Tab-separated table of C-alpha atoms in Angstrom:
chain	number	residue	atom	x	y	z
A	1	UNK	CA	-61.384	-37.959	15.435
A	2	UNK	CA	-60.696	-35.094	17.573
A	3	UNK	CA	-63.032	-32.212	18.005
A	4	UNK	CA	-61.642	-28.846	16.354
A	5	UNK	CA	-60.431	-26.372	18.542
A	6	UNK	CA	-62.792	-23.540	19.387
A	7	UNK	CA	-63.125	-20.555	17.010
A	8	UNK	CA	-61.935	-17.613	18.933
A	9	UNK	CA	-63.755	-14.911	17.906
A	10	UNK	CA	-62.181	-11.250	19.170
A	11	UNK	CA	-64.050	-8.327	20.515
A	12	UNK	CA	-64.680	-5.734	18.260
A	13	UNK	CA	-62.821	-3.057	18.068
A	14	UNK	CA	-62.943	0.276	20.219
A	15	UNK	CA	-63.864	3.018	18.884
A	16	UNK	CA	-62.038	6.223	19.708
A	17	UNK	CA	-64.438	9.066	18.734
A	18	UNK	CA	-62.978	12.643	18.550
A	19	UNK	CA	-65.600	15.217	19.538
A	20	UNK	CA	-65.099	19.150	19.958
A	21	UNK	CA	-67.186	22.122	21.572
A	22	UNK	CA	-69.795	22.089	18.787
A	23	UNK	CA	-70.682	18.594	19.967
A	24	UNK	CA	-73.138	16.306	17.718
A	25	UNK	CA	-73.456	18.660	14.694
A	26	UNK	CA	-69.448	19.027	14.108
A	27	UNK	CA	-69.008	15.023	14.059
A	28	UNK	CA	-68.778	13.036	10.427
A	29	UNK	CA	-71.250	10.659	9.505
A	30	UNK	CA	-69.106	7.764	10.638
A	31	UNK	CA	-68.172	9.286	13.886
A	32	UNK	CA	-71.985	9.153	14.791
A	33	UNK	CA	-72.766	5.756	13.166
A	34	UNK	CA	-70.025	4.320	15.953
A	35	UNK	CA	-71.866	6.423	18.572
A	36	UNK	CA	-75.364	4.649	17.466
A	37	UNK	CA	-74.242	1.497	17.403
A	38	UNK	CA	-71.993	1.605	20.678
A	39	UNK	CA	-73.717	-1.070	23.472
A	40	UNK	CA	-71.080	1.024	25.592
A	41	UNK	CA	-70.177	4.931	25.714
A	42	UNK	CA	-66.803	6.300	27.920
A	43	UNK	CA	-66.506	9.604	28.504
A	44	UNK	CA	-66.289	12.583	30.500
A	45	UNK	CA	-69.523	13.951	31.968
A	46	UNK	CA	-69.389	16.991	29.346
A	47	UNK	CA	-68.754	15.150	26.480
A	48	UNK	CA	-71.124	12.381	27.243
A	49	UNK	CA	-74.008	15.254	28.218
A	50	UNK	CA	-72.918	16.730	24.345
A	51	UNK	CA	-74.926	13.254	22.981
A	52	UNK	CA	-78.381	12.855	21.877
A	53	UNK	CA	-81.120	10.561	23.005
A	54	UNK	CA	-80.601	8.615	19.630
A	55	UNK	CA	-77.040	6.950	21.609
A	56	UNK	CA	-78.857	4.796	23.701
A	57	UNK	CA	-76.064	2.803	24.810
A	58	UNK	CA	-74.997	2.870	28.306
A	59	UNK	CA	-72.596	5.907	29.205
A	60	UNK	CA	-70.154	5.664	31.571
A	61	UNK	CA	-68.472	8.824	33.072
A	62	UNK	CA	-64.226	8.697	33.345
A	63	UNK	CA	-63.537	8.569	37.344
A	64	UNK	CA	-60.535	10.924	38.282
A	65	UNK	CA	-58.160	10.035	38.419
A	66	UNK	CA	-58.370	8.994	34.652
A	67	UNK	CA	-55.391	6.848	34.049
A	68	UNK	CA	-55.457	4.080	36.129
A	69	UNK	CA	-59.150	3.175	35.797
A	70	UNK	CA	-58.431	2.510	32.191
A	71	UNK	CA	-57.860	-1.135	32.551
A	72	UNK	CA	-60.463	-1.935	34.590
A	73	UNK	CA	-63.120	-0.338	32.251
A	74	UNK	CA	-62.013	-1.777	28.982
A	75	UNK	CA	-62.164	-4.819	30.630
A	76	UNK	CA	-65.370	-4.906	32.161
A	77	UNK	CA	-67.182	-3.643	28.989
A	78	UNK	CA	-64.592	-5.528	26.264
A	79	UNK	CA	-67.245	-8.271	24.941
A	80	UNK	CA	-69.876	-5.168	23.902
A	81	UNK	CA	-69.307	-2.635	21.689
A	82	UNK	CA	-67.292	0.531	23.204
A	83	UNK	CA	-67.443	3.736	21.780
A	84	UNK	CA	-64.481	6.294	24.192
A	85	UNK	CA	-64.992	9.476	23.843
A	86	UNK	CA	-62.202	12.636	23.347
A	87	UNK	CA	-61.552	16.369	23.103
A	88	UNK	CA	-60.574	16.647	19.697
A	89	UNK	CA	-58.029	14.401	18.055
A	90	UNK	CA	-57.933	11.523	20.371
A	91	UNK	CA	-53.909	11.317	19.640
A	92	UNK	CA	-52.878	14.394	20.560
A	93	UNK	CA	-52.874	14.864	24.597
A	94	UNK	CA	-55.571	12.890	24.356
A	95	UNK	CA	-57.117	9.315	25.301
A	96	UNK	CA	-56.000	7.905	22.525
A	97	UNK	CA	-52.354	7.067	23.567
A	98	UNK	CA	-53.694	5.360	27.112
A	99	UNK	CA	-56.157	3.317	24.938
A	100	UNK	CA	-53.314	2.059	22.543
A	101	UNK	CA	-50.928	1.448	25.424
A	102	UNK	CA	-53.608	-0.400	26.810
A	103	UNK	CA	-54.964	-2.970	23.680
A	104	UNK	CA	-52.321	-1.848	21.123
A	105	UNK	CA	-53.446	-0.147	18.089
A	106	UNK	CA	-54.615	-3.135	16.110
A	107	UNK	CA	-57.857	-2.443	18.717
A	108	UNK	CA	-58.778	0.702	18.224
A	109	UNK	CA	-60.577	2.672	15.582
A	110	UNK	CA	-59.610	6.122	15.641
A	111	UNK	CA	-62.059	8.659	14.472
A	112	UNK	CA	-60.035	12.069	14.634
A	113	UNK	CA	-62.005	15.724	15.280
A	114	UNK	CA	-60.075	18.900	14.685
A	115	UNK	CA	-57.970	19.860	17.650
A	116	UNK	CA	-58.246	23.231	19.583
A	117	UNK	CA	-54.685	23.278	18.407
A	118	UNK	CA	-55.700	23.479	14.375
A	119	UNK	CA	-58.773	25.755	15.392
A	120	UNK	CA	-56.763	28.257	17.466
A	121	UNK	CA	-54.024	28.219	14.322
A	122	UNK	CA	-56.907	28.474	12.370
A	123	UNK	CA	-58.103	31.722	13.586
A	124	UNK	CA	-55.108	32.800	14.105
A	125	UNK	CA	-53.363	32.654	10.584
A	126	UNK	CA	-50.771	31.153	12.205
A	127	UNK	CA	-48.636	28.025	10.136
A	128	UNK	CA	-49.354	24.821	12.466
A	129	UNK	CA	-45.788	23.534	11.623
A	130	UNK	CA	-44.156	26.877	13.144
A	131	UNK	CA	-46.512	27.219	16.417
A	132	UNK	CA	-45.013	25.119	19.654
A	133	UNK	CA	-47.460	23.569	21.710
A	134	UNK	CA	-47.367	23.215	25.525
A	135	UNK	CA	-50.330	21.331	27.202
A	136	UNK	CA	-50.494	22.490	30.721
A	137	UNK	CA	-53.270	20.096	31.584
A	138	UNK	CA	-52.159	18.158	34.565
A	139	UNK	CA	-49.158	19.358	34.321
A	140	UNK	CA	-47.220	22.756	36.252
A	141	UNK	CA	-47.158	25.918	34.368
A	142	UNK	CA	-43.994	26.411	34.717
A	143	UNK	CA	-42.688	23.974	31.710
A	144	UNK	CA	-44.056	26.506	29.603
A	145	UNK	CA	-40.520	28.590	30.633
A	146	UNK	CA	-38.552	26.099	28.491
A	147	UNK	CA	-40.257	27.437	25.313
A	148	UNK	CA	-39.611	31.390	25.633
A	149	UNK	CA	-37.953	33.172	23.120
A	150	UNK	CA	-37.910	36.378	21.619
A	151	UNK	CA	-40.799	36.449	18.746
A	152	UNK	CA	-41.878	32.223	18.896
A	153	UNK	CA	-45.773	32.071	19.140
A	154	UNK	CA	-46.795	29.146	21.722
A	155	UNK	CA	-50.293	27.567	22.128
A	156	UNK	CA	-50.600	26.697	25.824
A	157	UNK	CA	-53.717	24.321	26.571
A	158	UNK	CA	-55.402	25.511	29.796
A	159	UNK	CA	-55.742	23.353	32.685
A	160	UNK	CA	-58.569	25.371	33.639
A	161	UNK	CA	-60.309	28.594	33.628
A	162	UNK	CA	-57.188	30.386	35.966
A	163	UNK	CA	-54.443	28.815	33.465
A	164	UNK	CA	-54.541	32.398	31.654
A	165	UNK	CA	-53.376	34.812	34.814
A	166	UNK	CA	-51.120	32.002	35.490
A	167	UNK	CA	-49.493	32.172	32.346
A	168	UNK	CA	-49.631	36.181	32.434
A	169	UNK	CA	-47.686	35.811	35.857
A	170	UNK	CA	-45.310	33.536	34.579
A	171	UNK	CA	-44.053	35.249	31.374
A	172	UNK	CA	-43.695	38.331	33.673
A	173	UNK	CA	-41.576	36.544	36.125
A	174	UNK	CA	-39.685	35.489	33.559
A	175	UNK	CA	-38.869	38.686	31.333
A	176	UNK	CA	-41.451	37.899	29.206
A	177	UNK	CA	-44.081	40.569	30.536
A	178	UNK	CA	-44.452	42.293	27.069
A	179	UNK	CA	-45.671	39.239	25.331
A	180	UNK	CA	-49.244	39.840	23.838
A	181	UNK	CA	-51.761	36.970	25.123
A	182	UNK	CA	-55.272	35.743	23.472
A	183	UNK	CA	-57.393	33.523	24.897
A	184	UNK	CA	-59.335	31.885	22.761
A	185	UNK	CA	-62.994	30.008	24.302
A	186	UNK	CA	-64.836	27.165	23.311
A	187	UNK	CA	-63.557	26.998	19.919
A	188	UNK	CA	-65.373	25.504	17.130
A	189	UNK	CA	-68.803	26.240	18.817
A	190	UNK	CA	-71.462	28.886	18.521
A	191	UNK	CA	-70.085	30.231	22.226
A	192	UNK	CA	-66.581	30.685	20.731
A	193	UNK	CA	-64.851	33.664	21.878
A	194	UNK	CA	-61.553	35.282	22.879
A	195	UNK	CA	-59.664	38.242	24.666
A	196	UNK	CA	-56.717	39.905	24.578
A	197	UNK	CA	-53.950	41.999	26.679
A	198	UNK	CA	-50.041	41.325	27.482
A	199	UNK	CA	-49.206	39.188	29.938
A	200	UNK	CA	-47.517	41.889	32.545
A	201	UNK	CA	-51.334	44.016	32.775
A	202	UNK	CA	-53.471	41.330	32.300
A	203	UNK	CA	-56.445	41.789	33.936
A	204	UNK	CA	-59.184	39.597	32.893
A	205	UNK	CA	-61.567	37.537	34.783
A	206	UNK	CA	-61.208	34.181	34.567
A	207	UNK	CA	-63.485	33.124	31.288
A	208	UNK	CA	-64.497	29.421	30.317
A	209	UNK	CA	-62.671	26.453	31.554
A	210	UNK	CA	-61.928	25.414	27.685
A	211	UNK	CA	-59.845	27.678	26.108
A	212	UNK	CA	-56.408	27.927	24.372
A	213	UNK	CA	-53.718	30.730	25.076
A	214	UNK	CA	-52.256	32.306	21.770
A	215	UNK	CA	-48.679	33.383	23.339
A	216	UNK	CA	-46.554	35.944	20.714
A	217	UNK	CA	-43.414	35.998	23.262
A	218	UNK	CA	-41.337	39.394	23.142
A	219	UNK	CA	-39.133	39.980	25.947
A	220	UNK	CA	-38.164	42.596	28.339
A	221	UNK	CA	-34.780	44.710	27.709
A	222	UNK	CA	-33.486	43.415	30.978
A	223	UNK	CA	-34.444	40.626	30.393
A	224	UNK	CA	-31.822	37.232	30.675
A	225	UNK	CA	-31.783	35.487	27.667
A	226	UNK	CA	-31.816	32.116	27.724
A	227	UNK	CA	-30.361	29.731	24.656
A	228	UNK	CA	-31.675	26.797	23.311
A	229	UNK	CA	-28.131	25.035	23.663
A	230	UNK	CA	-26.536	24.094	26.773
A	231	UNK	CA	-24.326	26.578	28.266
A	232	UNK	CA	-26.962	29.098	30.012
A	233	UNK	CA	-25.274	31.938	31.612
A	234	UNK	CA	-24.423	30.914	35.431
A	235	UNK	CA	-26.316	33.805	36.754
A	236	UNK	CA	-29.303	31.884	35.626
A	237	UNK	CA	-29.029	29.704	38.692
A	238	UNK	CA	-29.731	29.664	41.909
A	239	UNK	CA	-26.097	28.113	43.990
A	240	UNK	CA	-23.619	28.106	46.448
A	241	UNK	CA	-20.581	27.881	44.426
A	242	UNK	CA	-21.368	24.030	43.726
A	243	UNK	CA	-22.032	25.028	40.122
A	244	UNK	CA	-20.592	23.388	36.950
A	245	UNK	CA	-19.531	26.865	34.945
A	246	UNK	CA	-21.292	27.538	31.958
A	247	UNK	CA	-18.013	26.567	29.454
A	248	UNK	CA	-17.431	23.312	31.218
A	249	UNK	CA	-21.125	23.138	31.104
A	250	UNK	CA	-21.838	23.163	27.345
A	251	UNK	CA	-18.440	20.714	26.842
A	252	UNK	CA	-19.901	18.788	29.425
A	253	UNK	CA	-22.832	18.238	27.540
A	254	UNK	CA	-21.765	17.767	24.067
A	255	UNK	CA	-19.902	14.394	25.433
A	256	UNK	CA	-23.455	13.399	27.270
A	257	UNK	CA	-24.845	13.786	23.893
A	258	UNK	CA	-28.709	13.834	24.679
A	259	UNK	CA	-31.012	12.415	22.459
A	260	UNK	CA	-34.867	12.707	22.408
A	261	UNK	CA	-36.297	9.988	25.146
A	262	UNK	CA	-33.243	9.332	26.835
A	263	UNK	CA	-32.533	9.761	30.340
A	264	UNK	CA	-29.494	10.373	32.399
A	265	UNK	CA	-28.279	10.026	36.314
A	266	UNK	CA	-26.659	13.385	37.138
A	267	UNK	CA	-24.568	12.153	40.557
A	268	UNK	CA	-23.453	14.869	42.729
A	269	UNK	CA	-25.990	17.150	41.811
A	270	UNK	CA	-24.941	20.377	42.884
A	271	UNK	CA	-27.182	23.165	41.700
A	272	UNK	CA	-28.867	20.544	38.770
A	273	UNK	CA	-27.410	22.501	35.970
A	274	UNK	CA	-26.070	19.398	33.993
A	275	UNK	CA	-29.205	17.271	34.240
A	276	UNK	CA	-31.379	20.538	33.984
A	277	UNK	CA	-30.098	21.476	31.091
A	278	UNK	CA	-30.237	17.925	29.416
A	279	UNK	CA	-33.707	17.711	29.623
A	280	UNK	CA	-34.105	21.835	28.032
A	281	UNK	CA	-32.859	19.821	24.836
A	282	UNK	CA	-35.922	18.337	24.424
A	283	UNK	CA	-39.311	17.711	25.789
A	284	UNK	CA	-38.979	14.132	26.114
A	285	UNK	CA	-35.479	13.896	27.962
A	286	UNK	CA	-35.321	12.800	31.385
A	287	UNK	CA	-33.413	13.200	34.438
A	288	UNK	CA	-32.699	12.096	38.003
A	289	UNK	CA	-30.364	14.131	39.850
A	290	UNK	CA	-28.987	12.519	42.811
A	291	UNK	CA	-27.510	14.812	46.039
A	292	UNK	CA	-26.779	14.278	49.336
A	293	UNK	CA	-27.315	17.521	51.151
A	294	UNK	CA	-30.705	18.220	51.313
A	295	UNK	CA	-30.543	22.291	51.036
A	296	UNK	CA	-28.976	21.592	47.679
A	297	UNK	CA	-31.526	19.157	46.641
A	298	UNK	CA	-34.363	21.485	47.938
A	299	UNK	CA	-31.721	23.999	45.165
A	300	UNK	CA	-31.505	21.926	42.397
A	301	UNK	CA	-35.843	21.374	42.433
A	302	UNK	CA	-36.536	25.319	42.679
A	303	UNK	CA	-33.820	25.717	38.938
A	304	UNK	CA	-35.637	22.926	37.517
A	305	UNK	CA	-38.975	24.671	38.422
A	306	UNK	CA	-37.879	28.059	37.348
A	307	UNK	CA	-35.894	26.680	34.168
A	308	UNK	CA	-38.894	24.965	32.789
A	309	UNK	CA	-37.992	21.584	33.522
A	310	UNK	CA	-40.200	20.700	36.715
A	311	UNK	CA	-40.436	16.945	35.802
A	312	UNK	CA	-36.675	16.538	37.054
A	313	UNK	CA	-36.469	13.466	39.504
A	314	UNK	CA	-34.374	15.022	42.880
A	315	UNK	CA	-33.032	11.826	44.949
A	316	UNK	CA	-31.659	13.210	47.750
A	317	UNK	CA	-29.250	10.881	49.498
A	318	UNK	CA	-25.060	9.690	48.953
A	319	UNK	CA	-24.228	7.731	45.901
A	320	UNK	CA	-23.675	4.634	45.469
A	321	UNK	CA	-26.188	3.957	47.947
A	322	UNK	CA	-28.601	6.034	46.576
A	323	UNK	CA	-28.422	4.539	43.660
A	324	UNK	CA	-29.489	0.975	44.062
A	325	UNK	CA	-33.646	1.525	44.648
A	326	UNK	CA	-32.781	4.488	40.885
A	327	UNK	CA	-31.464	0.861	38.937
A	328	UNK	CA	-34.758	-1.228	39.694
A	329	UNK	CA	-36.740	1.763	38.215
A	330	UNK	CA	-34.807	2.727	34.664
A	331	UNK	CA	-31.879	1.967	32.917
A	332	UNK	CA	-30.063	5.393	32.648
A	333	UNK	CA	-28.654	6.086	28.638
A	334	UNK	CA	-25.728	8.287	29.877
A	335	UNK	CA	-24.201	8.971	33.596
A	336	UNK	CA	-22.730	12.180	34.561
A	337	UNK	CA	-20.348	12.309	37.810
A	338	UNK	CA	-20.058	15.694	39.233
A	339	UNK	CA	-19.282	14.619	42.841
A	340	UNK	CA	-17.715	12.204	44.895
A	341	UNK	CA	-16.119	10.392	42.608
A	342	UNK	CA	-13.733	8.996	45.166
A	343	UNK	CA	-16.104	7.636	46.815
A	344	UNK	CA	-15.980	3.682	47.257
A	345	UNK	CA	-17.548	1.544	44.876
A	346	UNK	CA	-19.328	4.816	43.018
A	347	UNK	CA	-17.476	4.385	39.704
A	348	UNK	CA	-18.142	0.659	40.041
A	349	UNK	CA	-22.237	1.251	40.732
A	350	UNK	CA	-22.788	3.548	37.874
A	351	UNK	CA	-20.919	2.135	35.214
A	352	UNK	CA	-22.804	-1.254	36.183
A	353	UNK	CA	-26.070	0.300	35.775
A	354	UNK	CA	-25.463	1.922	32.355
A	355	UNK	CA	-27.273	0.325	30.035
A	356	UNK	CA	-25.149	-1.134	26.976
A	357	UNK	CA	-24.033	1.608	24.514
A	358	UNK	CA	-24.668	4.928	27.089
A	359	UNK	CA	-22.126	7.169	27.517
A	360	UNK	CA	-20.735	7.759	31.157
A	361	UNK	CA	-18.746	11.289	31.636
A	362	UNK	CA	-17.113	12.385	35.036
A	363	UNK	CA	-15.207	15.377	35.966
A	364	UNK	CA	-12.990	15.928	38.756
A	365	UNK	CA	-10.641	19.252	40.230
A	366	UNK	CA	-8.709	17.446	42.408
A	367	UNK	CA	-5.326	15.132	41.552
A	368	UNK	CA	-6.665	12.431	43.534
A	369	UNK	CA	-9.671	11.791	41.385
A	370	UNK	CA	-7.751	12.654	38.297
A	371	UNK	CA	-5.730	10.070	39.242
A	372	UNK	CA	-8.435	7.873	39.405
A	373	UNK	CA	-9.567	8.708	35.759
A	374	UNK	CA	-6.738	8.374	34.341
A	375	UNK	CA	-6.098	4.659	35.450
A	376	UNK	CA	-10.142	4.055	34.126
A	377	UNK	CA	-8.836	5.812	30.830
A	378	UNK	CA	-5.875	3.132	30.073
A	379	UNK	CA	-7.965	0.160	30.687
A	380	UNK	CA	-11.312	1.135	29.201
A	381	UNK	CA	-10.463	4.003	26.918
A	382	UNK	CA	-12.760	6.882	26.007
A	383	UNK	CA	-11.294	10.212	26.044
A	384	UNK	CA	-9.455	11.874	28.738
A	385	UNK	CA	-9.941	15.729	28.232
A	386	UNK	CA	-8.191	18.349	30.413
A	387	UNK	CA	-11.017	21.914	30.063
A	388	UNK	CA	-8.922	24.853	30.754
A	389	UNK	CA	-11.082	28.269	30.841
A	390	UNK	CA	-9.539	31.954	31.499
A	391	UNK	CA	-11.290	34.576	31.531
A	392	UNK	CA	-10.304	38.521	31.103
A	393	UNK	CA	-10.216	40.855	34.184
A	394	UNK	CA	-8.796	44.259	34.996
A	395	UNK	CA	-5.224	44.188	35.981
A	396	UNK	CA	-4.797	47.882	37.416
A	397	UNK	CA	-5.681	49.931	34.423
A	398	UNK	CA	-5.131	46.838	31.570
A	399	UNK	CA	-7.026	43.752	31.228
A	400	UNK	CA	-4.834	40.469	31.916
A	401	UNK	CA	-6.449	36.571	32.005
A	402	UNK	CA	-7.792	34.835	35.302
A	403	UNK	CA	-7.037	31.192	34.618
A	404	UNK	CA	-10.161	28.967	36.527
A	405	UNK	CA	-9.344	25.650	37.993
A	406	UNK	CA	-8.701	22.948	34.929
A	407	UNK	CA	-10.828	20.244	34.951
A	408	UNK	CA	-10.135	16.884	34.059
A	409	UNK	CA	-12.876	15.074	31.990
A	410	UNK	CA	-13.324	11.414	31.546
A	411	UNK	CA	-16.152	9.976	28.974
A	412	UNK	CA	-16.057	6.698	27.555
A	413	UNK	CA	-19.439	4.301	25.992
A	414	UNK	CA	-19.840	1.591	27.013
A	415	UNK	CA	-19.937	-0.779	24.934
A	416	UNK	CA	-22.411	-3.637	24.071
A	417	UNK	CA	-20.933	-6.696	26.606
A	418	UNK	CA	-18.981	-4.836	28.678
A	419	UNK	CA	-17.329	-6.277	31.837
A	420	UNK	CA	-16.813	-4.419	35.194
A	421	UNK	CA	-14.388	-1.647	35.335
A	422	UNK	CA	-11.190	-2.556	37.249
A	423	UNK	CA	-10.794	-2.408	41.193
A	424	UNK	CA	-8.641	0.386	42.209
A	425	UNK	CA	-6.631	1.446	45.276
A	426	UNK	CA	-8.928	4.015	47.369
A	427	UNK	CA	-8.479	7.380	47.533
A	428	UNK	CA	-9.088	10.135	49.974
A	429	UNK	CA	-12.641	11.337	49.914
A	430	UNK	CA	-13.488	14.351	47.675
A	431	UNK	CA	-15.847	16.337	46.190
A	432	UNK	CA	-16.157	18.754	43.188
């Protein structure tokens, strides 16, 4: 008779303990009882110097950077009990997501705290459904710019005792300089405290490193205003003429049809407006923009910066060259040609690299790449769209209509097995 297999017993769960500025005294009973009976205690050095002598297991300070030591310290503790250790809710901005990306949630035992987020709202009197929150911890300032409009309240979390004047700076660069700023310290402790002013006098000194900033936005009268649609008025960026208009713009994006998550290859960059404004849709939309002449890449990064959007990817280099290294990274959900389309094999190269079910759109100016459309159109269908914008000027003393150049717009999906798109006769060189 054959022996019976071993009895695989698992390691026990980790325990993900949420812990704010009032330290011991705030956590539940259960919170503690997994910080008693940890053999093994992660942290940072705060938190871990907020414990008593009672948590005698051995604690172990985060390194920095954070992220990729993860692995390696789960796994050299992950027979003994582990008790990790987070600001807060450990599932908001927090360690919690890197743990569960790491074991998977069937791991973990999550022991929430109250966020700064639901003190700050809290104190406030402020719904937590209708406050936006932008973390700027590890992360540049200026994404906050994305979320300004007239009268939303924002929470910004502070990277840092300087985050504040930042901010200030920021929503005065931006038209925002009447917006009325709190700061609100070490919430949820007996040091908790906060001040006020609007962002363009702020004057404060820098106060404690953990702090939230209470943001009631009200913008300038000159101020540009900026929609939450595509279409943002032209003057908004920075360019040299390579601009998609604003009207082909917002068309141009309602066939790209972003969705939360999804990312797109904006080819022939330009001035970034198309894949800038695909990622202002929403926070989790992403975007490479690919151009070959470097002052216009060095372009399209300052928009995304200003625009609130600084996570845009800028390749700069030609397509379809370019292109090959973007394909081994990410499947792009949509493609948008703005550029070059006559150039050989670039049709070919992004349609191949569209993942099943995205949506490729290209626009063109000239006849030669029309041409070239059109013959994609009859074999592979889609829609074929001719955008014809004119707009009113002053003809002596009456007003008369200045017709722009049409543009001819291609988008088609592709669909689930899709072959590759027909070889075509080339074409002069262009540009649009």
């Amino acid at each position: 008779m054959s022996a019976a297999p071993p009895v695989v017993v698992p390691p026990p769960p980790v325990s993900v303990v949420g812990i704010g500025a009032d330290g011991w005294s705030g956590l539940s009973g259960g919170a503690r009882e997994a910080l008693r009976q940890a053999e093994v205690v992660i942290g940072g050095a705060r938190q871990l110097d907020l414990l008593p002598p009672e948590c005698a297991g051995v604690r172990v300070a985060w390194p920095s950077p954070l992220r990729p030591a993860v692995p390696r310290l789960l796994a050299e503790h992950r027979e003994r009990r582990i008790a990790v250790l987070a600001s807060g809710d450990p599932m908001f901005y927090g360690i919690g997501r890197a743990l569960a990306e790491e074991l998977g949630p069937e791991s973990l035992r999550v022991l929430p705290h109250p966020s700064s987020v639901s003190y700050a709202c809290a104190r406030l009197g402020w719904p937590l459904e209708d406050t936006e929150v932008v973390t700027l911890v590890g992360r540049p300032a200026s994404r906050l710019a994305v979320s300004l409009h007239e009268g939303r309240r924002l929470l910004a979390l502070s990277a840092d005792a300087t985050t504040p004047a930042t901010v200030a700076a920021l929503l005065t660069t931006h038209g925002f300089g009447p917006s009325r700023m709190r700061v609100l310290e070490q919430l949820g402790s007996e040091a908790e405290a906060y001040v006020e002013g609007v962002a363009e006098s702020w004057a404060h000194a820098p106060g404690d490193r953990l702090n939230v900033i209470a943001i009631d936005c009200r913008a300038s009268a000159d101020a540009l205003r900026l929609g939450a649609v595509p279409g943002l008025p032209d003057e908004a960026y920075e360019h040299d003429g390579q601009l998609t208009k604003r009207h082909i713009r917002a068309a141009t994006l309602g066939a790209l049809a972003p969705a939360p998550g999804e990312l797109l290859w904006d080819v022939g960059g330009g001035s970034g407006s198309i894949a800038i404004e695909w990622m202002r849709t929403h926070p989790t939309c992403r975007a490479v923009s690919v151009e070959r002449d470097p002052a216009r890449a060095d372009r399209i990064a300052r928009n995304a910066d200003r625009l609130g959007v600084p996570g845009l990817r800028v390749v700069t280099g030609p397509a379809p060259s370019s292109l090959s290294e973007l394909s081994e990274l990410d499947v792009p959900d949509a493609v948008f040609i703005g550029g070059g389309l006559t150039a050989p094999g670039l049709l070919d190269a992004c349609w191949e690299a569209l993942r099943p079910g995205g949506r490729l759109v290209a626009n063109t100016v000239t006849l030669e790449s029309e041409a070239l459309l059109a013959e994609r159109y009859r074999a592979y269908g889609g829609e074929l769209t001719r955008l014809a914008v004119a707009h009113a000027v002053p003809v002596g003393g009456f007003t008369g209509w200045r017709q722009a150049m049409p543009v001819t717009q291609w988008s088609v999906r592709k669909p689930s097995a899709a072959a590759s798109l027909p070889a075509s006769a080339p074409v002069p060189g262009d540009r649009t």
